[in-house]
mmCIF file of C-alpha atoms and ligand atoms in Angstrom:
data_model
loop_
_atom_site.group_PDB
_atom_site.id
_atom_site.type_symbol
_atom_site.label_atom_id
_atom_site.label_comp_id
_atom_site.label_asym_id
_atom_site.label_seq_id
_atom_site.Cartn_x
_atom_site.Cartn_y
_atom_site.Cartn_z
ATOM 1 C CA MET B 1 37.390 80.582 52.204
ATOM 2 C CA SER B 2 38.113 77.736 49.898
ATOM 3 C CA GLU B 3 38.166 74.325 50.953
ATOM 4 C CA GLN B 4 40.399 73.416 54.215
ATOM 5 C CA LYS B 5 42.061 69.943 55.443
ATOM 6 C CA LYS B 6 40.849 69.385 59.168
ATOM 7 C CA LEU B 7 42.336 72.126 61.801
ATOM 8 C CA ARG B 8 43.377 72.024 64.854
ATOM 9 C CA PRO B 9 41.516 74.773 66.760
ATOM 10 C CA ALA B 10 43.879 77.314 67.154
ATOM 11 C CA SER B 11 44.646 77.675 62.927
ATOM 12 C CA ALA B 12 40.035 77.075 63.729
ATOM 13 C CA VAL B 13 38.931 79.147 65.148
ATOM 14 C CA VAL B 14 41.513 82.494 63.204
ATOM 15 C CA ALA B 15 40.527 80.557 60.027
ATOM 16 C CA ALA B 16 36.636 80.638 60.280
ATOM 17 C CA GLY B 17 34.252 82.292 59.761
ATOM 18 C CA ARG B 18 35.699 84.167 56.814
ATOM 19 C CA PRO B 19 34.267 85.654 53.731
ATOM 20 C CA PRO B 20 35.076 83.814 49.745
ATOM 21 C CA ILE B 21 38.441 84.437 48.725
ATOM 22 C CA THR B 22 38.373 86.806 45.048
ATOM 23 C CA ALA B 23 40.352 89.432 44.042
ATOM 24 C CA ASP B 24 40.829 93.000 46.306
ATOM 25 C CA GLY B 25 37.697 90.404 48.808
ATOM 26 C CA GLU B 26 38.045 91.552 52.562
ATOM 27 C CA LEU B 27 40.569 89.354 54.585
ATOM 28 C CA ASN B 28 37.493 89.788 57.535
ATOM 29 C CA PRO B 29 33.999 90.187 57.252
ATOM 30 C CA SER B 30 32.724 93.465 57.604
ATOM 31 C CA ILE B 31 29.995 94.848 60.074
ATOM 32 C CA SER B 32 27.073 94.135 58.203
ATOM 33 C CA LEU B 33 24.560 97.060 59.716
ATOM 34 C CA ASN B 34 21.090 95.725 58.078
ATOM 35 C CA SER B 35 18.196 95.686 59.617
ATOM 36 C CA THR B 36 16.142 94.368 55.981
ATOM 37 C CA PHE B 37 18.147 93.418 53.113
ATOM 38 C CA HIS B 38 16.134 92.525 49.896
ATOM 39 C CA ALA B 39 14.058 90.140 48.155
ATOM 40 C CA PRO B 40 14.393 87.185 47.577
ATOM 41 C CA ASN B 41 16.500 85.663 50.269
ATOM 42 C CA GLU B 42 15.982 83.406 52.829
ATOM 43 C CA VAL B 43 17.842 85.806 55.531
ATOM 44 C CA GLY B 44 15.374 88.689 55.340
ATOM 45 C CA TYR B 45 15.155 90.828 58.113
ATOM 46 C CA GLY B 46 17.597 92.132 60.842
ATOM 47 C CA ARG B 47 16.763 89.522 63.621
ATOM 48 C CA TYR B 48 15.593 86.154 62.118
ATOM 49 C CA GLY B 49 20.211 86.730 60.444
ATOM 50 C CA ASN B 50 22.649 88.813 59.754
ATOM 51 C CA PRO B 51 25.828 88.041 57.976
ATOM 52 C CA THR B 52 28.482 89.641 60.966
ATOM 53 C CA TRP B 53 26.199 87.348 62.963
ATOM 54 C CA SER B 54 26.846 83.927 60.898
ATOM 55 C CA ALA B 55 30.947 84.721 60.360
ATOM 56 C CA LEU B 56 30.609 84.617 64.073
ATOM 57 C CA GLU B 57 28.215 81.311 64.722
ATOM 58 C CA ASP B 58 31.064 80.111 62.660
ATOM 59 C CA ALA B 59 34.193 80.541 64.630
ATOM 60 C CA ILE B 60 32.563 78.678 68.048
ATOM 61 C CA SER B 61 31.873 76.130 65.778
ATOM 62 C CA ALA B 62 34.035 75.888 64.688
ATOM 63 C CA LEU B 63 35.114 75.702 68.454
ATOM 64 C CA GLU B 64 32.817 73.596 69.690
ATOM 65 C CA GLY B 65 31.469 71.778 66.847
ATOM 66 C CA GLY B 66 27.836 70.853 65.223
ATOM 67 C CA ARG B 67 25.780 74.606 64.103
ATOM 68 C CA THR B 68 25.747 76.875 66.016
ATOM 69 C CA LEU B 69 23.803 80.950 67.164
ATOM 70 C CA VAL B 70 24.515 83.709 69.668
ATOM 71 C CA PHE B 71 22.264 85.277 71.214
ATOM 72 C CA GLY B 72 22.719 88.670 73.518
ATOM 73 C CA SER B 73 23.812 87.758 76.307
ATOM 74 C CA GLY B 74 24.331 84.133 77.889
ATOM 75 C CA MET B 75 22.001 84.538 80.236
ATOM 76 C CA ALA B 76 20.025 84.613 76.289
ATOM 77 C CA ALA B 77 21.165 82.316 75.445
ATOM 78 C CA ILE B 78 20.015 79.816 79.207
ATOM 79 C CA SER B 79 16.643 81.143 78.808
ATOM 80 C CA ALA B 80 16.597 79.847 74.687
ATOM 81 C CA VAL B 81 16.701 76.249 76.529
ATOM 82 C CA PHE B 82 14.440 76.359 79.450
ATOM 83 C CA ASN B 83 12.461 78.167 77.545
ATOM 84 C CA ILE B 84 11.726 75.948 74.630
ATOM 85 C CA LEU B 85 11.545 72.629 77.405
ATOM 86 C CA PRO B 86 7.669 71.477 78.208
ATOM 87 C CA ARG B 87 5.734 73.315 81.701
ATOM 88 C CA GLY B 88 5.649 70.823 84.486
ATOM 89 C CA ALA B 89 9.716 68.873 82.916
ATOM 90 C CA VAL B 90 11.274 68.293 85.506
ATOM 91 C CA VAL B 91 15.687 69.087 84.680
ATOM 92 C CA THR B 92 18.266 68.222 87.308
ATOM 93 C CA ALA B 93 20.937 70.872 87.522
ATOM 94 C CA SER B 94 24.111 71.614 89.020
ATOM 95 C CA LYS B 95 23.333 73.077 92.148
ATOM 96 C CA HIS B 96 25.798 75.121 92.495
ATOM 97 C CA GLY B 97 26.336 77.628 89.111
ATOM 98 C CA TYR B 98 26.851 81.202 87.487
ATOM 99 C CA SER B 99 24.934 82.934 90.131
ATOM 100 C CA GLY B 100 21.997 84.741 87.198
ATOM 101 C CA THR B 101 21.720 81.271 85.577
ATOM 102 C CA MET B 102 20.229 79.846 89.924
ATOM 103 C CA SER B 103 17.874 82.640 90.237
ATOM 104 C CA LEU B 104 16.456 81.371 87.013
ATOM 105 C CA LEU B 105 15.606 77.986 87.558
ATOM 106 C CA LYS B 106 14.303 79.227 91.091
ATOM 107 C CA LYS B 107 11.915 81.535 89.172
ATOM 108 C CA LEU B 108 10.698 78.920 86.549
ATOM 109 C CA VAL B 109 10.473 76.467 89.761
ATOM 110 C CA GLU B 110 8.965 79.345 91.493
ATOM 111 C CA ALA B 111 6.432 80.145 88.846
ATOM 112 C CA GLU B 112 5.770 76.379 88.337
ATOM 113 C CA ARG B 113 7.494 76.016 84.383
ATOM 114 C CA ILE B 114 9.479 73.199 86.106
ATOM 115 C CA GLU B 115 10.681 71.055 88.386
ATOM 116 C CA VAL B 116 15.248 70.480 89.262
ATOM 117 C CA ARG B 117 17.171 68.700 91.129
ATOM 118 C CA TYR B 118 19.528 70.343 92.380
ATOM 119 C CA VAL B 119 22.855 67.658 92.250
ATOM 120 C CA ASP B 120 26.602 68.721 93.237
ATOM 121 C CA VAL B 121 27.883 67.539 89.741
ATOM 122 C CA SER B 122 30.935 65.822 91.125
ATOM 123 C CA ASN B 123 29.560 63.839 92.680
ATOM 124 C CA THR B 124 28.298 61.372 90.297
ATOM 125 C CA ASP B 125 26.126 58.557 91.563
ATOM 126 C CA GLU B 126 24.373 61.564 92.898
ATOM 127 C CA VAL B 127 23.939 63.006 89.373
ATOM 128 C CA LEU B 128 22.630 59.793 87.952
ATOM 129 C CA ALA B 129 20.377 58.772 90.858
ATOM 130 C CA ALA B 130 19.330 61.853 89.619
ATOM 131 C CA LEU B 131 18.161 61.565 86.218
ATOM 132 C CA PRO B 132 15.701 59.341 86.001
ATOM 133 C CA GLY B 133 12.099 60.872 84.784
ATOM 134 C CA THR B 134 14.529 64.415 84.316
ATOM 135 C CA VAL B 135 13.445 65.472 80.531
ATOM 136 C CA MET B 136 16.908 67.153 81.010
ATOM 137 C CA LEU B 137 20.339 67.678 82.692
ATOM 138 C CA TRP B 138 22.352 71.823 83.225
ATOM 139 C CA LEU B 139 25.420 71.737 83.727
ATOM 140 C CA GLU B 140 27.920 73.971 84.284
ATOM 141 C CA SER B 141 31.663 71.832 84.511
ATOM 142 C CA PRO B 142 33.687 73.587 86.307
ATOM 143 C CA THR B 143 31.142 75.280 88.184
ATOM 144 C CA ASN B 144 30.966 79.023 89.041
ATOM 145 C CA PRO B 145 32.255 80.189 91.759
ATOM 146 C CA ALA B 146 32.675 77.056 93.802
ATOM 147 C CA MET B 147 34.922 75.519 90.970
ATOM 148 C CA GLU B 148 33.773 71.980 91.365
ATOM 149 C CA VAL B 149 34.531 69.510 88.130
ATOM 150 C CA ALA B 150 32.272 66.976 86.687
ATOM 151 C CA ASP B 151 32.966 63.562 85.390
ATOM 152 C CA LEU B 152 31.935 65.102 81.650
ATOM 153 C CA PRO B 153 31.585 62.110 78.895
ATOM 154 C CA ALA B 154 30.074 59.608 82.464
ATOM 155 C CA ILE B 155 27.252 61.124 83.248
ATOM 156 C CA ILE B 156 26.533 62.861 80.083
ATOM 157 C CA GLY B 157 26.797 58.416 78.678
ATOM 158 C CA ALA B 158 25.223 57.931 81.062
ATOM 159 C CA ALA B 159 22.516 60.176 80.283
ATOM 160 C CA LYS B 160 21.661 59.411 76.789
ATOM 161 C CA MET B 161 21.355 55.863 77.384
ATOM 162 C CA MET B 162 18.610 57.662 79.209
ATOM 163 C CA ASN B 163 16.673 59.241 76.155
ATOM 164 C CA ILE B 164 17.352 62.783 77.908
ATOM 165 C CA GLY B 165 18.501 66.314 76.381
ATOM 166 C CA VAL B 166 21.385 67.537 77.926
ATOM 167 C CA GLY B 167 23.583 71.427 77.867
ATOM 168 C CA VAL B 168 26.675 72.491 78.917
ATOM 169 C CA ASP B 169 27.629 75.638 80.055
ATOM 170 C CA ASN B 170 31.137 75.702 78.634
ATOM 171 C CA THR B 171 31.393 78.866 79.155
ATOM 172 C CA PHE B 172 35.045 78.294 82.739
ATOM 173 C CA ALA B 173 36.855 75.625 80.819
ATOM 174 C CA THR B 174 35.797 76.235 76.898
ATOM 175 C CA ALA B 175 36.030 74.196 73.795
ATOM 176 C CA LEU B 176 39.181 74.601 73.732
ATOM 177 C CA ASN B 177 39.335 72.540 76.632
ATOM 178 C CA GLN B 178 36.211 70.115 76.726
ATOM 179 C CA GLN B 179 33.944 69.646 74.162
ATOM 180 C CA PRO B 180 30.405 68.605 75.129
ATOM 181 C CA LEU B 181 29.365 68.220 71.744
ATOM 182 C CA ALA B 182 32.037 65.160 70.952
ATOM 183 C CA MET B 183 31.220 63.905 74.233
ATOM 184 C CA GLY B 184 27.521 63.499 73.318
ATOM 185 C CA ALA B 185 25.788 66.727 74.977
ATOM 186 C CA ASP B 186 23.097 68.088 72.642
ATOM 187 C CA ILE B 187 24.011 71.983 73.493
ATOM 188 C CA SER B 188 26.507 73.625 74.188
ATOM 189 C CA MET B 189 26.838 77.232 76.248
ATOM 190 C CA ASN B 190 28.744 79.573 76.062
ATOM 191 C CA SER B 191 28.936 83.053 77.808
ATOM 192 C CA VAL B 192 30.788 84.739 74.541
ATOM 193 C CA THR B 193 31.584 87.870 76.418
ATOM 194 C CA LYS B 194 33.614 86.579 79.165
ATOM 195 C CA PHE B 195 36.520 84.640 77.420
ATOM 196 C CA LEU B 196 35.992 83.693 74.202
ATOM 197 C CA SER B 197 35.524 87.496 72.820
ATOM 198 C CA GLY B 198 37.859 88.193 75.786
ATOM 199 C CA HIS B 199 38.023 91.319 76.694
ATOM 200 C CA SER B 200 35.355 92.446 78.602
ATOM 201 C CA ASP B 201 33.689 94.852 76.119
ATOM 202 C CA VAL B 202 30.962 92.723 74.767
ATOM 203 C CA LEU B 203 27.929 91.280 76.266
ATOM 204 C CA MET B 204 26.850 87.823 74.620
ATOM 205 C CA GLY B 205 26.254 83.955 74.424
ATOM 206 C CA SER B 206 25.700 81.797 72.457
ATOM 207 C CA LEU B 207 24.580 78.065 71.422
ATOM 208 C CA SER B 208 25.616 74.610 69.084
ATOM 209 C CA THR B 209 24.115 71.732 68.693
ATOM 210 C CA ASN B 210 24.792 68.701 66.848
ATOM 211 C CA ASP B 211 21.512 68.778 66.417
ATOM 212 C CA SER B 212 19.313 70.607 62.832
ATOM 213 C CA ALA B 213 15.942 69.957 64.909
ATOM 214 C CA LEU B 214 16.929 71.351 67.961
ATOM 215 C CA PHE B 215 18.071 73.961 65.545
ATOM 216 C CA THR B 216 15.398 75.465 64.531
ATOM 217 C CA ARG B 217 13.507 75.145 67.869
ATOM 218 C CA LEU B 218 16.575 77.555 69.725
ATOM 219 C CA GLU B 219 16.692 79.444 66.467
ATOM 220 C CA GLU B 220 13.029 79.772 66.451
ATOM 221 C CA GLN B 221 13.057 81.009 70.594
ATOM 222 C CA ARG B 222 15.339 83.421 69.085
ATOM 223 C CA LYS B 223 13.507 84.724 66.536
ATOM 224 C CA LEU B 224 10.446 85.047 68.659
ATOM 225 C CA GLY B 225 12.114 85.669 72.581
ATOM 226 C CA GLY B 226 13.533 89.017 70.011
ATOM 227 C CA ALA B 227 17.607 88.653 72.328
ATOM 228 C CA ILE B 228 19.649 89.406 69.606
ATOM 229 C CA PRO B 229 23.034 90.424 69.148
ATOM 230 C CA GLY B 230 24.481 94.039 67.564
ATOM 231 C CA PRO B 231 26.093 92.980 64.856
ATOM 232 C CA PHE B 232 29.186 95.226 65.898
ATOM 233 C CA GLU B 233 29.780 93.059 69.488
ATOM 234 C CA SER B 234 29.034 90.263 66.593
ATOM 235 C CA TRP B 235 32.392 91.993 64.625
ATOM 236 C CA LEU B 236 34.509 92.475 68.230
ATOM 237 C CA ALA B 237 33.859 88.714 70.071
ATOM 238 C CA LEU B 238 35.154 87.880 66.446
ATOM 239 C CA ARG B 239 37.997 89.865 66.174
ATOM 240 C CA GLY B 240 38.615 88.570 70.360
ATOM 241 C CA ILE B 241 38.238 85.022 69.314
ATOM 242 C CA ARG B 242 40.937 84.757 66.434
ATOM 243 C CA THR B 243 43.634 84.896 69.946
ATOM 244 C CA LEU B 244 41.621 82.254 72.281
ATOM 245 C CA ALA B 245 43.613 79.569 72.267
ATOM 246 C CA ILE B 246 47.040 82.033 72.374
ATOM 247 C CA ARG B 247 45.243 84.446 75.900
ATOM 248 C CA MET B 248 44.238 80.953 76.739
ATOM 249 C CA LYS B 249 47.570 79.841 77.725
ATOM 250 C CA GLN B 250 49.230 82.353 78.766
ATOM 251 C CA SER B 251 46.270 82.805 81.756
ATOM 252 C CA GLN B 252 45.971 79.700 82.248
ATOM 253 C CA GLU B 253 50.032 78.799 82.978
ATOM 254 C CA SER B 254 48.941 82.050 84.965
ATOM 255 C CA ALA B 255 46.383 80.198 87.187
ATOM 256 C CA LEU B 256 48.388 77.225 87.683
ATOM 257 C CA GLU B 257 51.104 79.299 89.217
ATOM 258 C CA LEU B 258 49.418 81.679 91.077
ATOM 259 C CA ALA B 259 46.621 78.598 92.558
ATOM 260 C CA ASP B 260 50.049 76.178 93.254
ATOM 261 C CA ARG B 261 51.925 80.045 95.348
ATOM 262 C CA LEU B 262 47.347 79.812 96.615
ATOM 263 C CA SER B 263 48.511 77.582 98.342
ATOM 264 C CA LYS B 264 50.556 77.955 100.385
ATOM 265 C CA HIS B 265 50.693 81.974 100.840
ATOM 266 C CA PRO B 266 50.306 81.727 105.248
ATOM 267 C CA LYS B 267 46.459 83.730 105.075
ATOM 268 C CA VAL B 268 45.496 81.607 101.914
ATOM 269 C CA ALA B 269 42.510 78.647 104.268
ATOM 270 C CA LYS B 270 41.874 77.279 101.033
ATOM 271 C CA VAL B 271 42.718 77.382 97.227
ATOM 272 C CA ARG B 272 40.035 75.659 94.730
ATOM 273 C CA TYR B 273 41.541 75.240 90.543
ATOM 274 C CA PRO B 274 41.514 71.339 89.100
ATOM 275 C CA GLY B 275 44.600 71.478 87.955
ATOM 276 C CA LEU B 276 45.939 71.945 91.388
ATOM 277 C CA PRO B 277 46.982 68.155 92.054
ATOM 278 C CA SER B 278 45.942 68.438 94.853
ATOM 279 C CA ASP B 279 42.115 69.373 94.149
ATOM 280 C CA PRO B 280 39.839 66.710 94.321
ATOM 281 C CA HIS B 281 38.028 67.338 91.683
ATOM 282 C CA HIS B 282 42.172 66.940 89.358
ATOM 283 C CA GLU B 283 42.214 63.621 88.712
ATOM 284 C CA THR B 284 38.114 63.812 86.883
ATOM 285 C CA ALA B 285 39.517 66.670 85.815
ATOM 286 C CA LYS B 286 43.080 65.816 83.775
ATOM 287 C CA LYS B 287 41.067 62.729 83.119
ATOM 288 C CA PHE B 288 39.283 64.648 80.067
ATOM 289 C CA MET B 289 40.020 68.666 80.234
ATOM 290 C CA LYS B 290 42.964 69.519 77.957
ATOM 291 C CA GLY B 291 43.270 72.050 80.481
ATOM 292 C CA PHE B 292 42.389 73.971 83.479
ATOM 293 C CA GLY B 293 40.859 77.362 82.475
ATOM 294 C CA ALA B 294 41.838 80.625 84.134
ATOM 295 C CA VAL B 295 39.739 80.776 87.217
ATOM 296 C CA ILE B 296 40.257 80.287 90.642
ATOM 297 C CA SER B 297 38.641 80.336 93.812
ATOM 298 C CA PHE B 298 40.477 80.886 97.521
ATOM 299 C CA GLU B 299 38.847 81.688 100.686
ATOM 300 C CA ILE B 300 41.237 83.055 103.231
ATOM 301 C CA HIS B 301 41.960 82.901 106.912
ATOM 302 C CA GLY B 302 39.649 85.353 107.476
ATOM 303 C CA THR B 303 36.604 87.951 107.683
ATOM 304 C CA PRO B 304 35.066 88.405 104.920
ATOM 305 C CA ALA B 305 35.510 92.326 106.111
ATOM 306 C CA ASP B 306 39.379 90.922 105.130
ATOM 307 C CA ALA B 307 38.391 90.153 101.651
ATOM 308 C CA ASP B 308 37.010 93.180 100.082
ATOM 309 C CA LYS B 309 39.807 94.152 102.058
ATOM 310 C CA VAL B 310 42.494 92.478 99.794
ATOM 311 C CA CYS B 311 40.255 92.813 97.193
ATOM 312 C CA GLY B 312 39.946 96.535 97.038
ATOM 313 C CA ALA B 313 43.353 96.617 97.817
ATOM 314 C CA SER B 314 45.036 95.313 94.916
ATOM 315 C CA THR B 315 46.709 97.681 91.695
ATOM 316 C CA LEU B 316 47.293 95.939 89.222
ATOM 317 C CA ILE B 317 43.250 93.252 88.970
ATOM 318 C CA SER B 318 40.497 95.425 89.081
ATOM 319 C CA LEU B 319 37.861 94.272 92.068
ATOM 320 C CA ALA B 320 35.216 93.528 89.028
ATOM 321 C CA THR B 321 32.646 91.393 88.640
ATOM 322 C CA SER B 322 33.253 88.828 85.158
ATOM 323 C CA LEU B 323 35.369 87.056 83.497
ATOM 324 C CA GLY B 324 37.877 85.537 80.911
ATOM 325 C CA GLY B 325 38.595 88.920 79.841
ATOM 326 C CA VAL B 326 43.197 90.091 79.181
ATOM 327 C CA GLU B 327 42.083 92.452 82.344
ATOM 328 C CA SER B 328 42.720 89.990 85.082
ATOM 329 C CA LEU B 329 39.995 90.943 88.353
ATOM 330 C CA TRP B 330 38.855 89.579 91.336
ATOM 331 C CA GLU B 331 36.010 89.599 93.424
ATOM 332 C CA ARG B 332 34.927 88.800 97.147
ATOM 333 C CA ARG B 333 31.413 86.980 95.434
ATOM 334 C CA HIS B 334 28.582 87.235 98.258
ATOM 335 C CA ARG B 335 29.373 91.057 97.749
ATOM 336 C CA TRP B 336 26.635 90.379 95.082
ATOM 337 C CA SER B 337 23.484 88.669 96.853
ATOM 338 C CA ALA B 338 21.776 86.746 94.496
ATOM 339 C CA GLU B 339 25.154 84.250 95.358
ATOM 340 C CA SER B 340 24.461 80.919 96.659
ATOM 341 C CA PRO B 341 24.282 80.889 100.128
ATOM 342 C CA SER B 342 26.936 77.685 99.575
ATOM 343 C CA ILE B 343 30.200 79.258 98.637
ATOM 344 C CA PRO B 344 32.023 80.154 101.087
ATOM 345 C CA GLU B 345 31.602 84.843 102.592
ATOM 346 C CA ASN B 346 35.430 84.599 102.067
ATOM 347 C CA LEU B 347 35.340 83.056 99.274
ATOM 348 C CA ILE B 348 37.256 85.430 96.773
ATOM 349 C CA ARG B 349 37.308 84.593 92.420
ATOM 350 C CA LEU B 350 40.080 85.210 90.515
ATOM 351 C CA SER B 351 39.799 85.678 87.049
ATOM 352 C CA VAL B 352 42.834 85.047 85.644
ATOM 353 C CA GLY B 353 44.325 87.745 82.406
ATOM 354 C CA ILE B 354 47.507 87.793 80.899
ATOM 355 C CA GLU B 355 49.552 90.284 82.062
ATOM 356 C CA ASP B 356 53.301 89.194 82.963
ATOM 357 C CA VAL B 357 52.461 86.198 86.308
ATOM 358 C CA GLU B 358 55.810 87.970 88.905
ATOM 359 C CA ASP B 359 53.310 91.411 88.748
ATOM 360 C CA LEU B 360 50.137 89.481 89.009
ATOM 361 C CA TRP B 361 51.561 87.545 92.402
ATOM 362 C CA ALA B 362 53.015 90.483 93.853
ATOM 363 C CA ASP B 363 50.245 92.509 93.102
ATOM 364 C CA ILE B 364 48.010 89.820 95.147
ATOM 365 C CA ASP B 365 50.622 88.649 97.568
ATOM 366 C CA SER B 366 50.811 92.350 98.860
ATOM 367 C CA ALA B 367 46.905 93.350 98.804
ATOM 368 C CA LEU B 368 46.927 89.793 101.485
ATOM 369 C CA GLY B 369 49.150 91.728 103.373
ATOM 370 C CA TYR B 370 46.117 94.616 104.211
ATOM 371 C CA TYR B 371 44.717 93.409 107.482
HETATM 372 C C1 PLP Y 401 28.749 79.864 84.611
HETATM 373 C C2 PLP Y 401 28.386 81.741 83.367
HETATM 374 N N1 PLP Y 401 27.285 80.928 82.337
HETATM 375 C C3 PLP Y 401 26.920 82.221 82.068
HETATM 376 C C4 PLP Y 401 26.635 82.805 82.621
HETATM 377 C C5 PLP Y 401 25.568 84.532 81.753
HETATM 378 O O1 PLP Y 401 26.755 85.744 80.907
HETATM 379 P P1 PLP Y 401 25.725 86.590 80.565
HETATM 380 O O2 PLP Y 401 25.862 87.542 81.526
HETATM 381 O O3 PLP Y 401 27.200 86.577 79.288
HETATM 382 O O4 PLP Y 401 24.449 86.941 80.823
HETATM 383 C C6 PLP Y 401 27.782 83.809 82.872
HETATM 384 C C7 PLP Y 401 28.626 84.782 83.467
HETATM 385 O O5 PLP Y 401 29.594 85.691 84.433
HETATM 386 C C8 PLP Y 401 27.981 82.827 83.299
HETATM 387 O O6 PLP Y 401 29.810 82.960 84.655
#
């Protein structure tokens, strides 16, 4: 595109990653199905780069700041980060987080690759106390599925004063709601699978950074690890990210409404959503988050079997894992054995899509009547 003024995020994500304007030129990037490129070249080979990845990377960079690398999944992106740590590195990490990340950390500890100090990220004093001697702080906020919120500006600021590397899994909030790089983090990571691509049809991950030396090391991990995305998936994700702002607006507006109604429902024991003024993390979140995302966790007055009945009784909301798509999904998280024992057995995680909020509520209310 021609030189543009600094755009607001909702516009930047629409404008970025487009081919240069030429007579009859393409408006959208093509899907580049090439494993190799003519010499002389900068990219050369399809495991090193691809024009369709680059277009998506530009769009993610327009949101996150910095420069972006896309990977074949969110886990591939997270693995690339942990792979560059020296043997024996001490990592401070969220004690609750995506179960795949938690399992990866456990495996790395068992293999004596790294040491991990697990902290409650919503307890800033606890995080700061763990930092001396830490090589990298890995934060997830809000955490999946506990929905705890870390005071990101305070914690990132303190870690950077101590020269500690900071990575933030930004999947739940997205860069529309919080910008870890602008707060000083070294890496902002996304499971692009979720809100960024937004249609539950793609698996992909991303790492964004302002540090060019770190970028080069992570790019080398992608080249050598080979966990690259496909060009078609990259194109789908790029198409999805164009509508991120409008999807997020609708989903989080509905999430707030549903969280409020759930909190007043006689069968619901506890709702976890940082957008609710009564939520213990609301005050922290309000300080720096522009919106509170579209994932709600809640516990029912009932057994895990009752929670399974509820999730199985919906007709609009699908009983399925994952989140961040246009379609609402829910599940009892402990149907997965990898879920943390400190997450309640009857906790249901609901990812709110873009359906009409009244239809969603009617579905939830009726499903709660099934036990
Ligand atoms: C917060 C978070 N981070 C990372 C991941 C992993 O992403 P992917 O499934 O794309 O590998 C997930 C997946 O659910 C997630 O929720």
